[in-house]
């Protein structure tokens, strides 16, 4: 009888650990999506573009695509989110985020483009300072 009770207690403890892990993972996903939404809103305001254009699922014009790539890069660099997390936050695939980050890094060789990305990074750091300090 005691052995059965101990097994049951272990099962309950394991279930509680799983629930806590699931809860933490869900909390992290919510934080990622919320942060990426905030980056989208910030980049849209900074560059004078409607945020719905940055969220559009299908293909968009080159300017909008480039701005979305910069926003993904900023979310990855400033928040230190994984490519998978940024993809989830932007409603894109991890490989799309990987491509965007590589593209932005390659284009930073151009001084004008580098100034734009640096400005976006500085504004994001200033805007999200409280989230980054946690």
PDB file of C-alpha atoms in Angstrom:
ATOM      1  CA  UNK A   1       0.000   0.000   0.000  1.00  0.00           C
ATOM      2  CA  UNK A   2       2.819   2.387   0.912  1.00  0.00           C
ATOM      3  CA  UNK A   3       4.621   1.648  -2.353  1.00  0.00           C
ATOM      4  CA  UNK A   4       1.506   2.490  -4.377  1.00  0.00           C
ATOM      5  CA  UNK A   5       1.112   5.779  -2.521  1.00  0.00           C
ATOM      6  CA  UNK A   6       4.769   6.676  -3.147  1.00  0.00           C
ATOM      7  CA  UNK A   7       4.364   5.936  -6.844  1.00  0.00           C
ATOM      8  CA  UNK A   8       1.262   8.114  -6.948  1.00  0.00           C
ATOM      9  CA  UNK A   9       3.049  10.942  -5.137  1.00  0.00           C
ATOM     10  CA  UNK A  10       5.891  10.721  -7.679  1.00  0.00           C
ATOM     11  CA  UNK A  11       3.387  10.807 -10.548  1.00  0.00           C
ATOM     12  CA  UNK A  12       1.716  13.913  -9.105  1.00  0.00           C
ATOM     13  CA  UNK A  13       5.106  15.578  -8.578  1.00  0.00           C
ATOM     14  CA  UNK A  14       6.141  14.809 -12.159  1.00  0.00           C
ATOM     15  CA  UNK A  15       2.821  16.193 -13.425  1.00  0.00           C
ATOM     16  CA  UNK A  16       3.331  19.382 -11.409  1.00  0.00           C
ATOM     17  CA  UNK A  17       6.833  19.782 -12.874  1.00  0.00           C
ATOM     18  CA  UNK A  18       5.428  19.339 -16.384  1.00  0.00           C
ATOM     19  CA  UNK A  19       2.686  21.873 -15.670  1.00  0.00           C
ATOM     20  CA  UNK A  20       5.251  24.370 -14.363  1.00  0.00           C
ATOM     21  CA  UNK A  21       7.452  23.794 -17.421  1.00  0.00           C
ATOM     22  CA  UNK A  22       4.492  24.201 -19.774  1.00  0.00           C
ATOM     23  CA  UNK A  23       3.450  27.361 -17.965  1.00  0.00           C
ATOM     24  CA  UNK A  24       6.965  28.830 -18.198  1.00  0.00           C
ATOM     25  CA  UNK A  25       7.180  27.982 -21.907  1.00  0.00           C
ATOM     26  CA  UNK A  26       3.784  29.555 -22.551  1.00  0.00           C
ATOM     27  CA  UNK A  27       4.805  32.657 -20.602  1.00  0.00           C
ATOM     28  CA  UNK A  28       7.997  32.895 -22.694  1.00  0.00           C
ATOM     29  CA  UNK A  29       6.036  32.564 -25.953  1.00  0.00           C
ATOM     30  CA  UNK A  30       3.665  35.323 -24.838  1.00  0.00           C
ATOM     31  CA  UNK A  31       6.602  37.569 -23.942  1.00  0.00           C
ATOM     32  CA  UNK A  32       8.225  36.954 -27.336  1.00  0.00           C
ATOM     33  CA  UNK A  33       5.059  37.717 -29.280  1.00  0.00           C
ATOM     34  CA  UNK A  34       4.382  40.831 -27.200  1.00  0.00           C
ATOM     35  CA  UNK A  35       7.948  42.077 -27.644  1.00  0.00           C
ATOM     36  CA  UNK A  36       7.951  41.423 -31.395  1.00  0.00           C
ATOM     37  CA  UNK A  37       4.619  43.237 -31.734  1.00  0.00           C
ATOM     38  CA  UNK A  38       6.145  46.175 -29.874  1.00  0.00           C
ATOM     39  CA  UNK A  39       9.165  46.169 -32.210  1.00  0.00           C
ATOM     40  CA  UNK A  40       6.841  46.139 -35.227  1.00  0.00           C
ATOM     41  CA  UNK A  41       4.889  49.101 -33.847  1.00  0.00           C
ATOM     42  CA  UNK A  42       8.096  50.957 -33.033  1.00  0.00           C
ATOM     43  CA  UNK A  43       9.646  50.403 -36.470  1.00  0.00           C
ATOM     44  CA  UNK A  44       6.397  51.369 -38.169  1.00  0.00           C
ATOM     45  CA  UNK A  45       6.259  54.624 -36.211  1.00  0.00           C
ATOM     46  CA  UNK A  46       9.973  55.321 -36.683  1.00  0.00           C
ATOM     47  CA  UNK A  47       9.838  54.881 -40.456  1.00  0.00           C
ATOM     48  CA  UNK A  48       6.284  56.147 -41.082  1.00  0.00           C
ATOM     49  CA  UNK A  49       4.837  52.892 -42.368  1.00  0.00           C
ATOM     50  CA  UNK A  50       1.541  51.303 -41.298  1.00  0.00           C
ATOM     51  CA  UNK A  51       2.237  48.408 -38.927  1.00  0.00           C
ATOM     52  CA  UNK A  52      -0.283  46.242 -40.770  1.00  0.00           C
ATOM     53  CA  UNK A  53       2.065  46.354 -43.769  1.00  0.00           C
ATOM     54  CA  UNK A  54       4.865  44.885 -41.658  1.00  0.00           C
ATOM     55  CA  UNK A  55       2.510  42.164 -40.416  1.00  0.00           C
ATOM     56  CA  UNK A  56       1.180  41.265 -43.860  1.00  0.00           C
ATOM     57  CA  UNK A  57       1.463  37.547 -44.494  1.00  0.00           C
ATOM     58  CA  UNK A  58       2.067  37.536 -48.248  1.00  0.00           C
ATOM     59  CA  UNK A  59       4.744  39.203 -50.295  1.00  0.00           C
ATOM     60  CA  UNK A  60       5.158  42.955 -50.020  1.00  0.00           C
ATOM     61  CA  UNK A  61       7.165  45.648 -51.745  1.00  0.00           C
ATOM     62  CA  UNK A  62      10.941  45.773 -51.342  1.00  0.00           C
ATOM     63  CA  UNK A  63      10.852  48.737 -48.947  1.00  0.00           C
ATOM     64  CA  UNK A  64       8.380  47.018 -46.614  1.00  0.00           C
ATOM     65  CA  UNK A  65      10.271  43.724 -46.814  1.00  0.00           C
ATOM     66  CA  UNK A  66      13.548  45.447 -45.995  1.00  0.00           C
ATOM     67  CA  UNK A  67      11.974  47.249 -43.039  1.00  0.00           C
ATOM     68  CA  UNK A  68      10.517  43.946 -41.779  1.00  0.00           C
ATOM     69  CA  UNK A  69      13.981  42.409 -42.093  1.00  0.00           C
ATOM     70  CA  UNK A  70      15.451  45.249 -40.043  1.00  0.00           C
ATOM     71  CA  UNK A  71      12.715  44.788 -37.431  1.00  0.00           C
ATOM     72  CA  UNK A  72      13.458  41.044 -37.224  1.00  0.00           C
ATOM     73  CA  UNK A  73      17.165  41.783 -36.900  1.00  0.00           C
ATOM     74  CA  UNK A  74      16.533  44.335 -34.145  1.00  0.00           C
ATOM     75  CA  UNK A  75      14.287  41.887 -32.257  1.00  0.00           C
ATOM     76  CA  UNK A  76      16.977  39.215 -32.510  1.00  0.00           C
ATOM     77  CA  UNK A  77      19.879  41.476 -31.504  1.00  0.00           C
ATOM     78  CA  UNK A  78      18.243  43.689 -28.880  1.00  0.00           C
ATOM     79  CA  UNK A  79      16.115  41.071 -27.100  1.00  0.00           C
ATOM     80  CA  UNK A  80      18.537  38.203 -27.794  1.00  0.00           C
ATOM     81  CA  UNK A  81      15.651  36.051 -28.992  1.00  0.00           C
ATOM     82  CA  UNK A  82      16.398  32.930 -30.995  1.00  0.00           C
ATOM     83  CA  UNK A  83      15.582  32.855 -34.695  1.00  0.00           C
ATOM     84  CA  UNK A  84      12.695  30.512 -33.901  1.00  0.00           C
ATOM     85  CA  UNK A  85      11.298  32.926 -31.300  1.00  0.00           C
ATOM     86  CA  UNK A  86      11.547  35.920 -33.646  1.00  0.00           C
ATOM     87  CA  UNK A  87       9.883  33.887 -36.372  1.00  0.00           C
ATOM     88  CA  UNK A  88       7.034  33.032 -34.019  1.00  0.00           C
ATOM     89  CA  UNK A  89       6.707  36.690 -33.018  1.00  0.00           C
ATOM     90  CA  UNK A  90       6.607  37.882 -36.616  1.00  0.00           C
ATOM     91  CA  UNK A  91       4.460  35.033 -37.922  1.00  0.00           C
ATOM     92  CA  UNK A  92       7.303  33.800 -40.104  1.00  0.00           C
ATOM     93  CA  UNK A  93       9.509  30.750 -40.354  1.00  0.00           C
ATOM     94  CA  UNK A  94      12.850  30.503 -38.552  1.00  0.00           C
ATOM     95  CA  UNK A  95      14.689  30.332 -41.871  1.00  0.00           C
ATOM     96  CA  UNK A  96      13.056  33.593 -42.974  1.00  0.00           C
ATOM     97  CA  UNK A  97      14.442  35.285 -39.870  1.00  0.00           C
ATOM     98  CA  UNK A  98      17.844  33.720 -40.504  1.00  0.00           C
ATOM     99  CA  UNK A  99      17.814  35.087 -44.060  1.00  0.00           C
ATOM    100  CA  UNK A 100      16.701  38.534 -42.834  1.00  0.00           C
ATOM    101  CA  UNK A 101      19.484  38.736 -40.242  1.00  0.00           C
ATOM    102  CA  UNK A 102      22.124  37.656 -42.759  1.00  0.00           C
ATOM    103  CA  UNK A 103      20.808  40.159 -45.288  1.00  0.00           C
ATOM    104  CA  UNK A 104      20.888  43.029 -42.785  1.00  0.00           C
ATOM    105  CA  UNK A 105      24.411  42.080 -41.672  1.00  0.00           C
ATOM    106  CA  UNK A 106      25.595  42.010 -45.292  1.00  0.00           C
ATOM    107  CA  UNK A 107      23.970  45.356 -46.086  1.00  0.00           C
ATOM    108  CA  UNK A 108      25.545  47.035 -43.053  1.00  0.00           C
ATOM    109  CA  UNK A 109      28.707  47.446 -45.145  1.00  0.00           C
ATOM    110  CA  UNK A 110      26.893  50.425 -46.696  1.00  0.00           C
ATOM    111  CA  UNK A 111      27.388  53.398 -44.330  1.00  0.00           C
ATOM    112  CA  UNK A 112      23.898  54.855 -44.916  1.00  0.00           C
ATOM    113  CA  UNK A 113      22.182  51.532 -44.281  1.00  0.00           C
ATOM    114  CA  UNK A 114      24.344  50.973 -41.204  1.00  0.00           C
ATOM    115  CA  UNK A 115      23.227  54.350 -39.795  1.00  0.00           C
ATOM    116  CA  UNK A 116      19.586  53.362 -40.288  1.00  0.00           C
ATOM    117  CA  UNK A 117      20.028  50.014 -38.537  1.00  0.00           C
ATOM    118  CA  UNK A 118      22.057  51.604 -35.735  1.00  0.00           C
ATOM    119  CA  UNK A 119      19.309  54.178 -35.220  1.00  0.00           C
ATOM    120  CA  UNK A 120      16.682  51.411 -35.082  1.00  0.00           C
ATOM    121  CA  UNK A 121      18.764  49.502 -32.530  1.00  0.00           C
ATOM    122  CA  UNK A 122      19.332  52.566 -30.336  1.00  0.00           C
ATOM    123  CA  UNK A 123      15.653  53.512 -30.404  1.00  0.00           C
ATOM    124  CA  UNK A 124      14.620  49.945 -29.529  1.00  0.00           C
ATOM    125  CA  UNK A 125      17.118  49.789 -26.663  1.00  0.00           C
ATOM    126  CA  UNK A 126      15.839  53.104 -25.309  1.00  0.00           C
ATOM    127  CA  UNK A 127      12.184  52.152 -25.758  1.00  0.00           C
ATOM    128  CA  UNK A 128      12.508  48.724 -24.163  1.00  0.00           C
ATOM    129  CA  UNK A 129      15.093  49.478 -21.499  1.00  0.00           C
ATOM    130  CA  UNK A 130      12.762  48.250 -18.719  1.00  0.00           C
ATOM    131  CA  UNK A 131      12.177  44.906 -20.472  1.00  0.00           C
ATOM    132  CA  UNK A 132      15.872  44.438 -21.158  1.00  0.00           C
ATOM    133  CA  UNK A 133      16.892  45.011 -17.540  1.00  0.00           C
ATOM    134  CA  UNK A 134      14.900  42.032 -16.248  1.00  0.00           C
TER     135      UNK A 134
END
